[in-house]
Amino acid sequence: MSRIQSLADDLGNPQPALRFLAKYLSMLPQRVERIVHALDDRDAAETTTALLSLKISSAMVGALETEHQCRAIESMIREDHFDDATQALPALQQTTDRCLASRSNLIRAAHVSLSGHGGYFRGF
């Protein structure tokens, strides 16, 4: 929750941070699918772009395991190790699946975390 807290602090308001988290979670399946298709096509540029998108947004919401997995796969692509990247993909999918399965708990935890910080959500 510290990353979401930092994002809310940077924005000066928890609402956009919570919206970003919700949007991140809703877009997670499409982002992973984009990586899967790019790897299947062995398209280094598209795979890298898709990985960067997921890596950066994961870092912003505090999905550190996903961020690290994206970084590792990105490194494999840069070294032209598509087979290794493809073998690493199921672990990324499992991590994102766990994240999605915890979606309501994550959003609730973020709301609770931000509600106690600086009086956010007093009016709710």
PDB file of C-alpha atoms in Angstrom:
ATOM      1  CA  MET A   1       0.000   0.000   0.000  1.00  0.00           C
ATOM      2  CA  SER A   2       2.974   2.335   0.377  1.00  0.00           C
ATOM      3  CA  ARG A   3       3.170   2.894  -3.389  1.00  0.00           C
ATOM      4  CA  ILE A   4      -0.517   3.802  -3.604  1.00  0.00           C
ATOM      5  CA  GLN A   5      -0.031   6.060  -0.598  1.00  0.00           C
ATOM      6  CA  SER A   6       2.905   7.749  -2.322  1.00  0.00           C
ATOM      7  CA  LEU A   7       0.876   8.175  -5.493  1.00  0.00           C
ATOM      8  CA  ALA A   8      -1.995   9.719  -3.525  1.00  0.00           C
ATOM      9  CA  ASP A   9       0.463  12.022  -1.739  1.00  0.00           C
ATOM     10  CA  ASP A  10       2.069  13.053  -5.024  1.00  0.00           C
ATOM     11  CA  LEU A  11      -1.338  13.805  -6.506  1.00  0.00           C
ATOM     12  CA  GLY A  12      -2.539  15.543  -3.362  1.00  0.00           C
ATOM     13  CA  ASN A  13      -5.707  13.484  -3.426  1.00  0.00           C
ATOM     14  CA  PRO A  14      -6.439   9.768  -2.914  1.00  0.00           C
ATOM     15  CA  GLN A  15      -9.234   9.594  -5.500  1.00  0.00           C
ATOM     16  CA  PRO A  16      -7.018   9.495  -8.611  1.00  0.00           C
ATOM     17  CA  ALA A  17      -4.736   6.945  -6.944  1.00  0.00           C
ATOM     18  CA  LEU A  18      -7.681   4.673  -6.202  1.00  0.00           C
ATOM     19  CA  ARG A  19      -8.988   5.099  -9.751  1.00  0.00           C
ATOM     20  CA  PHE A  20      -5.539   4.245 -11.091  1.00  0.00           C
ATOM     21  CA  LEU A  21      -5.442   1.064  -8.990  1.00  0.00           C
ATOM     22  CA  ALA A  22      -8.914   0.040 -10.173  1.00  0.00           C
ATOM     23  CA  LYS A  23      -7.984   0.763 -13.801  1.00  0.00           C
ATOM     24  CA  TYR A  24      -4.697  -1.158 -13.407  1.00  0.00           C
ATOM     25  CA  LEU A  25      -6.580  -4.202 -12.142  1.00  0.00           C
ATOM     26  CA  SER A  26      -9.249  -3.992 -14.837  1.00  0.00           C
ATOM     27  CA  MET A  27      -6.642  -3.739 -17.602  1.00  0.00           C
ATOM     28  CA  LEU A  28      -4.360  -6.459 -16.259  1.00  0.00           C
ATOM     29  CA  PRO A  29      -5.782  -9.309 -18.393  1.00  0.00           C
ATOM     30  CA  GLN A  30      -5.470  -7.281 -21.610  1.00  0.00           C
ATOM     31  CA  ARG A  31      -1.911  -6.230 -20.785  1.00  0.00           C
ATOM     32  CA  VAL A  32      -0.856  -9.822 -20.174  1.00  0.00           C
ATOM     33  CA  GLU A  33      -2.598 -10.952 -23.371  1.00  0.00           C
ATOM     34  CA  ARG A  34      -0.709  -8.279 -25.298  1.00  0.00           C
ATOM     35  CA  ILE A  35       2.560  -9.706 -23.965  1.00  0.00           C
ATOM     36  CA  VAL A  36       1.481 -13.269 -24.819  1.00  0.00           C
ATOM     37  CA  HIS A  37       0.617 -12.337 -28.408  1.00  0.00           C
ATOM     38  CA  ALA A  38       3.780 -10.299 -28.893  1.00  0.00           C
ATOM     39  CA  LEU A  39       5.902 -13.184 -27.611  1.00  0.00           C
ATOM     40  CA  ASP A  40       4.032 -15.637 -29.847  1.00  0.00           C
ATOM     41  CA  ASP A  41       4.822 -13.364 -32.808  1.00  0.00           C
ATOM     42  CA  ARG A  42       8.430 -13.023 -31.601  1.00  0.00           C
ATOM     43  CA  ASP A  43       8.007  -9.269 -31.999  1.00  0.00           C
ATOM     44  CA  ALA A  44      10.736  -7.752 -29.846  1.00  0.00           C
ATOM     45  CA  ALA A  45       9.516  -4.156 -30.143  1.00  0.00           C
ATOM     46  CA  GLU A  46       5.900  -4.959 -29.299  1.00  0.00           C
ATOM     47  CA  THR A  47       6.892  -7.320 -26.474  1.00  0.00           C
ATOM     48  CA  THR A  48       9.157  -4.677 -24.971  1.00  0.00           C
ATOM     49  CA  THR A  49       6.479  -1.990 -25.251  1.00  0.00           C
ATOM     50  CA  ALA A  50       3.877  -4.249 -23.633  1.00  0.00           C
ATOM     51  CA  LEU A  51       6.271  -5.248 -20.860  1.00  0.00           C
ATOM     52  CA  LEU A  52       7.242  -1.636 -20.180  1.00  0.00           C
ATOM     53  CA  SER A  53       3.592  -0.655 -19.886  1.00  0.00           C
ATOM     54  CA  LEU A  54       2.874  -3.414 -17.383  1.00  0.00           C
ATOM     55  CA  LYS A  55       6.155  -2.916 -15.523  1.00  0.00           C
ATOM     56  CA  ILE A  56       5.685   0.816 -15.005  1.00  0.00           C
ATOM     57  CA  SER A  57       2.037   0.621 -13.982  1.00  0.00           C
ATOM     58  CA  SER A  58       2.839  -2.299 -11.654  1.00  0.00           C
ATOM     59  CA  ALA A  59       5.562  -0.241 -10.002  1.00  0.00           C
ATOM     60  CA  MET A  60       3.127   2.631  -9.503  1.00  0.00           C
ATOM     61  CA  VAL A  61       0.567   0.464  -7.687  1.00  0.00           C
ATOM     62  CA  GLY A  62       3.093  -1.572  -5.724  1.00  0.00           C
ATOM     63  CA  ALA A  63       2.742  -4.860  -7.625  1.00  0.00           C
ATOM     64  CA  LEU A  64       6.429  -5.528  -7.091  1.00  0.00           C
ATOM     65  CA  GLU A  65       6.462  -9.193  -8.086  1.00  0.00           C
ATOM     66  CA  THR A  66       4.815  -8.352 -11.409  1.00  0.00           C
ATOM     67  CA  GLU A  67       7.236  -5.467 -11.894  1.00  0.00           C
ATOM     68  CA  HIS A  68      10.243  -7.743 -11.283  1.00  0.00           C
ATOM     69  CA  GLN A  69       8.931 -10.450 -13.582  1.00  0.00           C
ATOM     70  CA  CYS A  70       8.390  -7.912 -16.364  1.00  0.00           C
ATOM     71  CA  ARG A  71      11.912  -6.605 -15.856  1.00  0.00           C
ATOM     72  CA  ALA A  72      13.335 -10.144 -16.115  1.00  0.00           C
ATOM     73  CA  ILE A  73      11.365 -10.987 -19.264  1.00  0.00           C
ATOM     74  CA  GLU A  74      12.318  -7.636 -20.772  1.00  0.00           C
ATOM     75  CA  SER A  75      15.975  -8.504 -20.216  1.00  0.00           C
ATOM     76  CA  MET A  76      15.475 -11.859 -21.929  1.00  0.00           C
ATOM     77  CA  ILE A  77      13.924 -10.131 -24.945  1.00  0.00           C
ATOM     78  CA  ARG A  78      16.775  -7.639 -25.177  1.00  0.00           C
ATOM     79  CA  GLU A  79      19.191 -10.578 -25.301  1.00  0.00           C
ATOM     80  CA  ASP A  80      17.001 -12.257 -27.965  1.00  0.00           C
ATOM     81  CA  HIS A  81      16.071 -15.155 -25.662  1.00  0.00           C
ATOM     82  CA  PHE A  82      12.444 -15.518 -26.732  1.00  0.00           C
ATOM     83  CA  ASP A  83      12.275 -19.154 -25.647  1.00  0.00           C
ATOM     84  CA  ASP A  84      13.357 -18.234 -22.103  1.00  0.00           C
ATOM     85  CA  ALA A  85      10.878 -15.354 -22.066  1.00  0.00           C
ATOM     86  CA  THR A  86       8.104 -17.691 -23.187  1.00  0.00           C
ATOM     87  CA  GLN A  87       9.026 -20.121 -20.405  1.00  0.00           C
ATOM     88  CA  ALA A  88       8.900 -17.262 -17.865  1.00  0.00           C
ATOM     89  CA  LEU A  89       5.448 -16.192 -19.003  1.00  0.00           C
ATOM     90  CA  PRO A  90       3.403 -18.704 -16.932  1.00  0.00           C
ATOM     91  CA  ALA A  91       4.908 -17.326 -13.711  1.00  0.00           C
ATOM     92  CA  LEU A  92       3.884 -13.805 -14.750  1.00  0.00           C
ATOM     93  CA  GLN A  93       0.395 -15.050 -15.564  1.00  0.00           C
ATOM     94  CA  GLN A  94       0.115 -16.767 -12.166  1.00  0.00           C
ATOM     95  CA  THR A  95       1.192 -13.596 -10.396  1.00  0.00           C
ATOM     96  CA  THR A  96      -1.314 -11.452 -12.253  1.00  0.00           C
ATOM     97  CA  ASP A  97      -4.032 -14.068 -11.707  1.00  0.00           C
ATOM     98  CA  ARG A  98      -3.394 -13.903  -7.946  1.00  0.00           C
ATOM     99  CA  CYS A  99      -3.571 -10.134  -8.126  1.00  0.00           C
ATOM    100  CA  LEU A 100      -6.898 -10.284  -9.955  1.00  0.00           C
ATOM    101  CA  ALA A 101      -8.266 -12.846  -7.509  1.00  0.00           C
ATOM    102  CA  SER A 102      -7.486 -10.383  -4.697  1.00  0.00           C
ATOM    103  CA  ARG A 103      -8.929  -7.411  -6.566  1.00  0.00           C
ATOM    104  CA  SER A 104     -11.704  -6.490  -4.124  1.00  0.00           C
ATOM    105  CA  ASN A 105      -9.409  -6.996  -1.131  1.00  0.00           C
ATOM    106  CA  LEU A 106      -6.719  -4.818  -2.720  1.00  0.00           C
ATOM    107  CA  ILE A 107      -9.118  -2.000  -3.469  1.00  0.00           C
ATOM    108  CA  ARG A 108     -10.618  -2.232   0.013  1.00  0.00           C
ATOM    109  CA  ALA A 109      -7.152  -2.217   1.622  1.00  0.00           C
ATOM    110  CA  ALA A 110      -6.128   0.797  -0.438  1.00  0.00           C
ATOM    111  CA  HIS A 111      -9.306   2.626   0.543  1.00  0.00           C
ATOM    112  CA  VAL A 112      -8.735   1.853   4.234  1.00  0.00           C
ATOM    113  CA  SER A 113      -5.068   2.779   4.007  1.00  0.00           C
ATOM    114  CA  LEU A 114      -5.809   6.100   2.373  1.00  0.00           C
ATOM    115  CA  SER A 115      -8.800   6.883   4.582  1.00  0.00           C
ATOM    116  CA  GLY A 116      -6.595   6.970   7.657  1.00  0.00           C
ATOM    117  CA  HIS A 117      -4.011   9.208   6.031  1.00  0.00           C
ATOM    118  CA  GLY A 118      -4.449  12.907   6.441  1.00  0.00           C
ATOM    119  CA  GLY A 119      -8.196  12.661   6.886  1.00  0.00           C
ATOM    120  CA  TYR A 120      -8.902  11.432   3.347  1.00  0.00           C
ATOM    121  CA  PHE A 121     -12.471  10.263   2.786  1.00  0.00           C
ATOM    122  CA  ARG A 122     -13.850  12.038   5.849  1.00  0.00           C
ATOM    123  CA  GLY A 123     -16.929  12.939   3.892  1.00  0.00           C
ATOM    124  CA  PHE A 124     -17.663   9.371   2.795  1.00  0.00           C
TER     125      PHE A 124
END
